[in-house]
Structure formats: structure tokens, C-alpha cells
Short mmCIF file of C-alpha atoms and ligand atoms in Angstrom, two decimals:
data_model
loop_
_atom_site.label_atom_id
_atom_site.label_comp_id
_atom_site.label_asym_id
_atom_site.label_seq_id
_atom_site.Cartn_x
_atom_site.Cartn_y
_atom_site.Cartn_z
CA MET M 1 108.00 101.98 124.28
CA LYS M 2 104.93 102.78 122.19
CA ILE M 3 104.67 101.42 118.64
CA LEU M 4 101.95 102.17 116.08
CA VAL M 5 100.95 99.21 113.92
CA THR M 6 98.75 100.24 111.00
CA GLY M 7 96.69 97.36 109.65
CA GLY M 8 97.37 95.61 112.94
CA LEU M 9 94.20 93.52 112.77
CA GLY M 10 95.16 91.96 109.43
CA PHE M 11 96.98 88.72 108.74
CA ILE M 12 100.63 89.77 109.10
CA GLY M 13 99.79 92.77 111.29
CA SER M 14 98.07 90.73 114.00
CA HIS M 15 100.95 88.25 114.23
CA THR M 16 103.39 91.15 114.50
CA VAL M 17 101.35 92.76 117.28
CA VAL M 18 101.63 89.48 119.23
CA GLU M 19 105.42 89.35 118.79
CA LEU M 20 105.77 93.04 119.77
CA GLN M 21 103.72 92.53 122.92
CA ASN M 22 105.75 89.41 123.73
CA LYS M 23 108.84 91.62 123.67
CA GLY M 24 107.22 94.18 126.01
CA TYR M 25 106.29 96.92 123.53
CA ASP M 26 103.06 98.91 124.02
CA VAL M 27 101.09 98.62 120.82
CA VAL M 28 98.53 100.98 119.31
CA ILE M 29 96.67 99.70 116.27
CA ILE M 30 95.00 101.73 113.54
CA ASP M 31 92.84 99.68 111.19
CA ASN M 32 89.81 100.58 109.06
CA CYS M 33 88.61 96.93 109.20
CA SER M 34 88.13 96.89 105.42
CA ASN M 35 89.73 93.43 105.32
CA SER M 36 89.78 92.48 109.01
CA SER M 37 87.59 92.33 112.09
CA PRO M 38 87.74 93.97 115.54
CA ASP M 39 87.33 90.39 116.91
CA VAL M 40 91.04 89.95 116.31
CA LEU M 41 91.70 92.20 119.34
CA ASN M 42 90.26 89.57 121.70
CA ARG M 43 92.18 86.87 119.93
CA ILE M 44 95.43 88.78 120.34
CA GLN M 45 94.60 89.28 123.99
CA SER M 46 93.96 85.57 124.48
CA ILE M 47 97.48 84.85 123.22
CA THR M 48 99.42 87.62 124.96
CA GLY M 49 97.17 88.46 127.93
CA LYS M 50 97.21 92.09 126.84
CA GLU M 51 94.72 93.98 124.70
CA PRO M 52 96.35 96.49 122.38
CA VAL M 53 94.93 100.02 122.12
CA PHE M 54 92.80 100.22 118.97
CA GLU M 55 91.54 103.13 116.88
CA GLN M 56 89.32 102.44 113.89
CA PHE M 57 89.70 104.95 111.08
CA ASP M 58 90.89 105.24 107.51
CA LEU M 59 94.42 106.58 107.03
CA ARG M 60 93.28 108.42 103.90
CA GLU M 61 91.67 110.90 106.29
CA LYS M 62 94.68 113.14 106.70
CA ASN M 63 93.21 115.26 109.51
CA LYS M 64 92.59 112.10 111.56
CA VAL M 65 96.18 111.01 111.03
CA GLN M 66 97.42 114.43 112.21
CA ASP M 67 95.12 114.35 115.21
CA PHE M 68 96.22 110.80 116.09
CA PHE M 69 99.91 111.74 116.19
CA LYS M 70 99.13 114.82 118.31
CA ARG M 71 97.37 112.62 120.86
CA HIS M 72 100.11 109.95 120.74
CA ASP M 73 103.25 112.09 120.61
CA ASP M 74 105.17 109.40 122.53
CA ILE M 75 105.10 106.95 119.61
CA ILE M 76 108.69 106.01 118.79
CA GLY M 77 108.10 103.61 115.92
CA VAL M 78 105.60 102.74 113.21
CA ILE M 79 105.10 99.43 111.42
CA HIS M 80 102.99 100.23 108.39
CA PHE M 81 100.98 97.28 107.04
CA ALA M 82 97.74 99.01 106.12
CA ALA M 83 97.36 98.68 102.35
CA SER M 84 95.32 97.02 99.64
CA LYS M 85 96.92 93.88 98.24
CA ALA M 86 94.80 92.19 95.59
CA VAL M 87 96.76 92.20 92.36
CA GLY M 88 93.74 91.68 90.07
CA GLU M 89 91.69 94.39 91.79
CA SER M 90 94.59 96.81 91.46
CA VAL M 91 94.49 96.40 87.67
CA GLU M 92 90.75 97.22 87.71
CA LYS M 93 91.03 100.13 90.18
CA PRO M 94 94.52 101.61 89.91
CA LEU M 95 93.65 104.97 91.46
CA LEU M 96 92.15 103.28 94.52
CA TYR M 97 95.46 101.47 94.98
CA TYR M 98 97.59 104.58 94.49
CA GLU M 99 95.42 106.50 96.94
CA ASN M 100 95.14 103.73 99.54
CA ASN M 101 98.74 102.59 99.47
CA LEU M 102 100.61 105.82 98.75
CA SER M 103 98.68 108.82 100.10
CA THR M 104 98.46 107.08 103.48
CA LEU M 105 102.21 106.45 103.45
CA VAL M 106 102.86 110.13 102.75
CA TYR M 107 100.54 111.26 105.57
CA ILE M 108 102.34 109.06 108.09
CA LEU M 109 105.83 110.07 106.96
CA GLN M 110 104.80 113.74 107.22
CA GLN M 111 104.14 113.11 110.91
CA LEU M 112 107.48 111.35 111.41
CA GLU M 113 109.90 113.52 109.44
CA ASN M 114 110.03 116.27 112.02
CA LYS M 115 110.23 114.11 115.11
CA THR M 116 113.54 114.13 116.98
CA SER M 117 113.73 110.39 116.37
CA ALA M 118 111.44 107.89 114.64
CA SER M 119 111.66 104.36 113.34
CA PHE M 120 109.61 103.16 110.40
CA ILE M 121 109.12 99.65 108.99
CA PHE M 122 107.44 99.25 105.61
CA SER M 123 105.70 96.16 104.18
CA SER M 124 107.26 95.68 100.79
CA SER M 125 107.22 92.63 98.57
CA CYS M 126 109.48 90.43 96.48
CA THR M 127 107.15 91.45 93.66
CA VAL M 128 109.51 94.43 93.16
CA TYR M 129 112.07 92.03 91.60
CA GLY M 130 109.65 90.64 88.98
CA GLN M 131 111.27 87.59 87.36
CA ALA M 132 114.79 88.07 88.69
CA ASP M 133 117.69 87.16 86.40
CA GLU M 134 119.48 85.23 89.14
CA LEU M 135 118.24 82.93 91.90
CA PRO M 136 118.25 83.05 94.86
CA ILE M 137 117.34 86.75 94.82
CA THR M 138 119.58 89.16 96.71
CA GLU M 139 118.64 92.71 97.70
CA ASN M 140 120.97 93.93 94.96
CA ALA M 141 118.85 92.40 92.19
CA PRO M 142 117.42 95.17 90.04
CA VAL M 143 113.85 96.35 90.59
CA LYS M 144 111.90 95.48 87.44
CA ILE M 145 109.02 97.35 85.82
CA ALA M 146 105.96 96.52 87.92
CA GLU M 147 103.43 94.03 86.51
CA SER M 148 100.47 95.64 88.32
CA PRO M 149 99.46 98.86 90.07
CA TYR M 150 99.72 96.91 93.36
CA GLY M 151 103.35 96.01 92.62
CA ASN M 152 103.99 99.58 91.54
CA THR M 153 102.73 100.93 94.87
CA LYS M 154 105.37 98.83 96.63
CA GLN M 155 108.14 100.17 94.35
CA ILE M 156 106.97 103.78 94.61
CA GLY M 157 106.42 103.34 98.35
CA GLU M 158 110.05 102.32 98.77
CA GLU M 159 111.17 105.36 96.73
CA ILE M 160 109.04 107.73 98.80
CA ILE M 161 110.63 106.41 101.99
CA ARG M 162 114.16 106.51 100.56
CA ASP M 163 113.74 110.12 99.39
CA THR M 164 112.26 111.17 102.74
CA CYS M 165 115.09 109.52 104.69
CA LYS M 166 117.63 111.45 102.57
CA ILE M 167 116.40 114.76 103.93
CA SER M 168 115.38 113.55 107.42
CA PRO M 169 118.38 112.21 109.31
CA ASN M 170 116.23 111.61 112.40
CA LEU M 171 113.99 109.24 110.49
CA LYS M 172 115.27 105.66 110.23
CA ALA M 173 113.47 103.20 107.98
CA ILE M 174 113.61 99.61 106.81
CA ALA M 175 111.61 98.12 103.94
CA LEU M 176 111.03 94.39 104.34
CA ARG M 177 110.53 92.60 101.04
CA TYR M 178 108.32 89.64 101.90
CA PHE M 179 108.34 86.49 99.86
CA ASN M 180 105.11 84.42 100.23
CA PRO M 181 103.66 84.77 103.75
CA THR M 182 101.67 81.78 104.94
CA GLY M 183 100.74 79.70 107.99
CA ALA M 184 99.10 80.86 111.20
CA HIS M 185 99.85 81.32 114.88
CA PRO M 186 100.40 77.92 116.61
CA SER M 187 97.50 78.74 118.97
CA ALA M 188 95.20 78.93 115.89
CA GLU M 189 93.71 82.08 117.45
CA ILE M 190 94.79 84.24 114.51
CA GLY M 191 95.49 83.48 110.85
CA GLU M 192 94.62 84.44 107.29
CA LEU M 193 90.95 85.09 106.53
CA PRO M 194 90.60 86.04 102.87
CA ILE M 195 87.31 87.65 101.87
CA GLY M 196 85.61 85.71 99.05
CA VAL M 197 87.49 83.31 96.81
CA PRO M 198 91.18 83.20 97.82
CA GLN M 199 93.61 84.34 95.15
CA ASN M 200 96.66 82.89 96.90
CA LEU M 201 97.71 79.26 96.83
CA ILE M 202 97.75 78.19 100.50
CA PRO M 203 94.31 79.50 101.55
CA PHE M 204 92.90 77.97 98.37
CA ILE M 205 94.42 74.63 99.33
CA THR M 206 93.11 74.66 102.90
CA GLN M 207 89.64 75.84 101.79
CA THR M 208 89.52 73.02 99.20
CA ALA M 209 90.56 70.44 101.78
CA ILE M 210 87.87 71.63 104.23
CA GLY M 211 85.23 71.43 101.49
CA LEU M 212 84.60 75.13 100.84
CA ARG M 213 86.05 74.91 97.31
CA GLU M 214 85.53 72.06 94.91
CA GLN M 215 88.97 71.82 93.39
CA LEU M 216 92.31 73.62 93.29
CA SER M 217 93.47 74.71 89.85
CA VAL M 218 97.23 74.46 89.46
CA PHE M 219 98.17 77.28 87.12
CA GLY M 220 100.48 75.70 84.54
CA ASP M 221 102.85 72.72 84.51
CA ASP M 222 104.94 73.77 81.55
CA TYR M 223 107.34 76.15 83.34
CA PRO M 224 111.08 75.41 83.17
CA THR M 225 111.21 73.92 86.70
CA SER M 226 111.73 70.34 88.00
CA ASP M 227 108.04 69.41 87.73
CA GLY M 228 106.85 72.24 85.47
CA THR M 229 105.02 74.23 88.20
CA CYS M 230 106.10 77.62 89.58
CA ILE M 231 108.53 77.98 92.45
CA ARG M 232 107.94 80.28 95.43
CA ASP M 233 109.46 80.82 98.89
CA TYR M 234 106.73 80.26 101.49
CA ILE M 235 107.56 81.99 104.77
CA HIS M 236 105.75 81.23 108.03
CA VAL M 237 103.89 84.33 109.22
CA VAL M 238 105.30 84.01 112.77
CA ASP M 239 108.86 84.08 111.39
CA LEU M 240 107.87 87.07 109.26
CA ALA M 241 106.35 88.82 112.28
CA LYS M 242 109.57 88.27 114.25
CA ALA M 243 111.56 89.82 111.39
CA HIS M 244 109.59 93.05 111.96
CA VAL M 245 110.48 93.07 115.63
CA VAL M 246 114.21 92.58 115.05
CA ALA M 247 114.16 95.21 112.28
CA LEU M 248 112.48 97.66 114.65
CA GLN M 249 114.99 96.87 117.39
CA ARG M 250 117.83 97.53 114.95
CA LEU M 251 116.44 101.01 114.29
CA ILE M 252 115.68 101.81 117.92
CA GLU M 253 119.14 100.69 119.02
CA ASP M 254 120.68 102.65 116.14
CA LYS M 255 122.52 99.64 114.74
CA ASN M 256 121.64 100.45 111.16
CA THR M 257 124.44 101.60 108.91
CA THR M 258 122.37 104.04 106.86
CA ASN M 259 118.95 105.46 107.69
CA TYR M 260 117.22 103.54 104.88
CA GLU M 261 117.74 99.82 104.31
CA VAL M 262 115.95 96.95 102.56
CA PHE M 263 115.91 93.29 103.57
CA ASN M 264 114.51 90.16 101.95
CA VAL M 265 112.36 88.09 104.27
CA GLY M 266 111.99 84.51 103.10
CA THR M 267 113.19 81.03 104.01
CA GLY M 268 115.75 80.77 101.22
CA THR M 269 114.10 77.57 99.96
CA GLY M 270 111.92 77.45 96.87
CA SER M 271 109.04 74.96 96.50
CA THR M 272 107.01 74.10 93.42
CA VAL M 273 103.20 74.14 93.55
CA LEU M 274 103.18 70.31 93.36
CA GLU M 275 105.67 70.12 96.26
CA VAL M 276 103.36 72.36 98.29
CA ILE M 277 100.44 70.04 97.55
CA GLN M 278 102.51 66.97 98.54
CA SER M 279 103.62 68.61 101.76
CA PHE M 280 100.03 69.63 102.56
CA GLU M 281 98.76 66.07 101.95
CA LYS M 282 101.50 64.70 104.21
CA VAL M 283 100.92 67.03 107.18
CA SER M 284 97.11 67.06 106.97
CA GLY M 285 96.48 63.43 105.98
CA GLN M 286 93.99 64.81 103.40
CA LYS M 287 93.95 63.96 99.72
CA LEU M 288 93.68 67.23 97.80
CA ASN M 289 91.43 67.49 94.76
CA TYR M 290 93.37 69.42 92.13
CA LYS M 291 93.82 69.64 88.40
CA ILE M 292 96.39 71.23 86.16
CA VAL M 293 95.05 74.16 84.11
CA GLY M 294 96.67 76.84 81.96
CA ARG M 295 99.09 79.45 83.26
CA ARG M 296 97.82 82.47 85.20
CA GLU M 297 98.64 85.74 83.49
CA GLY M 298 101.40 87.69 85.20
CA ASP M 299 102.88 84.73 87.12
CA ILE M 300 106.64 84.49 87.19
CA THR M 301 108.44 81.15 86.97
CA ALA M 302 110.47 81.20 90.16
CA ALA M 303 111.27 83.42 93.14
CA TYR M 304 113.11 82.56 96.34
CA ALA M 305 115.19 84.67 98.63
CA ASP M 306 118.86 84.91 99.37
CA THR M 307 118.50 85.63 103.09
CA THR M 308 122.18 86.24 103.85
CA LYS M 309 121.65 89.94 104.56
CA ALA M 310 118.80 89.37 107.04
CA ASN M 311 120.77 86.49 108.64
CA THR M 312 123.93 88.49 109.15
CA GLU M 313 122.70 92.05 109.72
CA LEU M 314 119.41 91.42 111.52
CA GLY M 315 120.50 88.17 113.15
CA TRP M 316 117.19 86.75 111.91
CA LYS M 317 116.37 83.52 110.17
CA ALA M 318 113.21 81.54 109.51
CA ASN M 319 112.72 78.72 112.00
CA ASN M 320 109.75 77.06 110.30
CA ASN M 321 109.82 75.06 107.08
CA LEU M 322 107.07 74.44 104.53
CA ASP M 323 105.59 71.50 106.51
CA ASP M 324 105.34 73.69 109.63
CA SER M 325 103.64 76.48 107.67
CA LEU M 326 101.13 74.18 106.05
CA SER M 327 100.28 72.29 109.21
CA SER M 328 99.62 75.57 111.07
CA ALA M 329 97.52 76.87 108.14
CA TRP M 330 95.50 73.65 108.22
CA LYS M 331 95.00 73.79 112.00
CA TRP M 332 93.74 77.37 111.60
CA GLU M 333 91.38 76.50 108.74
CA GLN M 334 89.88 73.65 110.77
CA LYS M 335 89.41 75.88 113.81
CA VAL M 336 87.85 78.74 111.82
CA ARG M 337 85.33 76.44 110.08
CA GLY M 338 84.85 74.19 113.11
C1 UD1 V 1 100.86 86.89 94.69
C2 UD1 V 1 100.90 88.16 93.92
C3 UD1 V 1 102.00 89.03 94.50
C4 UD1 V 1 101.72 89.30 95.97
C5 UD1 V 1 101.59 87.97 96.69
C6 UD1 V 1 101.13 88.22 98.11
C7 UD1 V 1 100.07 87.65 91.68
C8 UD1 V 1 100.44 87.45 90.25
N1 UD1 V 1 101.10 87.89 92.51
O1 UD1 V 1 102.12 86.23 94.55
O2 UD1 V 1 102.08 90.24 93.80
O3 UD1 V 1 102.78 90.05 96.53
O4 UD1 V 1 100.61 87.15 96.05
O5 UD1 V 1 101.05 87.03 98.81
O6 UD1 V 1 98.92 87.58 92.04
N2 UD1 V 1 98.62 79.07 92.29
C9 UD1 V 1 97.90 78.02 91.76
N3 UD1 V 1 96.55 77.97 92.00
C10 UD1 V 1 95.91 78.92 92.73
C11 UD1 V 1 96.65 79.99 93.30
C12 UD1 V 1 98.02 80.04 93.03
O7 UD1 V 1 98.44 77.15 91.08
O8 UD1 V 1 94.67 78.82 92.90
C13 UD1 V 1 100.08 79.12 92.06
C14 UD1 V 1 100.53 80.38 91.34
O9 UD1 V 1 100.53 80.17 89.96
C15 UD1 V 1 101.95 80.53 91.91
C16 UD1 V 1 101.86 79.95 93.31
O10 UD1 V 1 100.71 79.14 93.32
O11 UD1 V 1 102.83 79.75 91.19
C17 UD1 V 1 101.73 81.02 94.39
O12 UD1 V 1 100.66 81.88 94.04
P1 UD1 V 1 100.13 83.02 95.03
O13 UD1 V 1 99.85 82.44 96.35
O14 UD1 V 1 99.02 83.73 94.32
O15 UD1 V 1 101.39 83.96 95.22
P2 UD1 V 1 102.25 84.76 94.11
O16 UD1 V 1 101.72 84.58 92.76
O17 UD1 V 1 103.67 84.37 94.32
#
């Protein structure tokens, strides 16, 4: 069974390709390598023993997308990761984000809507909930006005898929709303490789510990939480990758109840920034240099998932806890810089 993974050389994409191959799927990757490297193909192969088919092009080139689907008319499912994801950059360059994240989505759905059967998994984000009124966050929590063009592309992306599914009964889709993906494959062959200064907490921590960054700034300790720092739900990337595979299987086996569904993908446990630092120091044996600074604009106080729906309907749950995620992220950082 042939599956297209767009953005399959990226952080979450590459881990998902590994899990798909482990389950016997044939994988074709499209990636423009704007935030990834073709090297990842060899690394995937060293884990699974199988090199995925790879085509390097930009999904904004509509004619190339059309041509690709003509050549691969046996594709039965698409997992669509390819997108830009830097919140700050999206504020500076909104049209780049709308073009990159939404026109590409439309081009792919246009290829799928007329197929006799197609399954589609979309990378969405818990950012669609903003600061939710109730915690943990269920899928029924209202979608809030987006804080950034990036967040808006995830909301609009979900709407585009929902509207397309309404008129295309042969198209089945699931949007997975990720909480905070982190960690790396236990082999340390693949992991997160941010370009430039990391914006996210965990890569900043591991880069500080390895000596690439001087000091971690903890953004605010005056939030209404146990220790004053923000709470997030850090999900191990291998667990997240496996969620894609079970979601795809649900669509292929026609176990879905409607042809468009959304699922939260998190651990269900929230951790403060200081708890993350403590856990990192414990699993790595490193003392982390950090200081408390002012709040970061746009940060919400707390977000963690109610995972009941994914547990019961997908039969999926996270197997790794925060310590596991941080120790794999640290192993990866040491290998990459070693
Ligand atoms: C961020 C994005 C979110 C995106 C997600 C992808 C923002 C405002 N939100 O989420 O839209 O979907 O990444 O992974 O950028 N922190 C520090 N010091 C740092 C970095 C982070 O204290 O150097 C804190 C933050 O204040 C936050 C927590 O660590 O409380 C997690 O931050 P981050 O990893 O950036 O994730 P989110 O803000 O949850």
C-alpha cells in the first residue's frame, strides 16, 4: 500500500516514515528540503533497512503536484506535513505562510477529491484552541481567534479539509492536533534539527547543555501555575508518529464514523518549564544554565490534552513520559554535535 508523506524528511515526517515502513507501507516522500536534508533518507534506511522513494520539489508548483499524482496513481493515502511553522516569521511574512501552508493543501486535495477512495492525515496543532477555558483540553473546546498567521493556517487548513470532505464522500480525513512534539528516535539517527537559534524550549535546552547557547531564558515566572512558569504537554515524537499510522489505518479500514474527524495528540500530562528543566537535569546529569526573564508575547499560560478520544477511538496512547522524551532529545543532540 503506497502512502505519500509530504515533508517526510522533516522532524515529525521522518519519524512517521519509519513507523509506516515498520508496518509494511511503501512510502513516497515529497520534500523541498527548505528545512531538512536529503541525508535523512540514509538515516531512515539505516533504521528500517528500506530507503523510501524521494522526489524533491516544492508543492506550490501546482503542475508538478498534478504530474506527481498522474505518475503515482496507486497512492491510497497522504500524510501532509509539509508546511512552514515558525510563529514569529509568520507574523513578518503572512502571505508566505498562507501560500506555503494553504495553496499546497488545496493542490493536494484537488488530486484526492476525485479518487474512488483516498485517506488524508493533516498536521494540525493545539494552537487552534488558544488559551482554552477548561483543562485538560478536549476536541470539543472552541477554536479561538488565531494569535498568528501560522496558527491561522492550521485553523483554515482544517476548514478547507472539512468543507472538501462534505462534498467528497470518497475522501476520508483526520486532522491531528499536536501538543508539543519533542524527543528523537531511540537510535539517535533522526531527530529535530532547527535552523539557527531554536525558538522552541527543548532544542534550546539541549543546545545550551551542549554548549552551543550560553543560557536558556525562561519566559516568565509570574503565570498562575504551581511555580509561575507556563504549562505544556510534551509528546514524544515516536508516539506522535505512531498516532499517524493508527489514524491512517482507521481511514483505510473504514472504521471512522464520519469522513472528517479531529483528534488531540498529547500525553495528557502538563509540565511547567521549571519541571522540564529539572527532568532534563536528572536524565542528562547536566546542570543547565538558565535565568528567568520576562514573558514572551503571545504565550498562553497552560495547555495539555484530554486524550480520551484518541485512546478510545484510535486505540492509541503515548508510551513515553517527559523523562523519556528529554533523554532521547539529549542523546540525539550529543550524537549530532559529536
Ligand atoms: C510554539 C508555538 C506554537 C507551535 C509550537 C510548535 C509560539 C508562541 N507558539 O508553542 O504555535 O505550534 O511551538 O512546537 O511560538 N520557553 C522558554 N524559553 C525558550 C523557549 C520556550 O521559557 O527559550 C517556554 C515558553 O514560554 C513556553 C514553553 O517554553 O512556556 C514551550 O515553548 P515552545 O517550545 O516555544 O512551544 P509553545 O510556545 O507551546
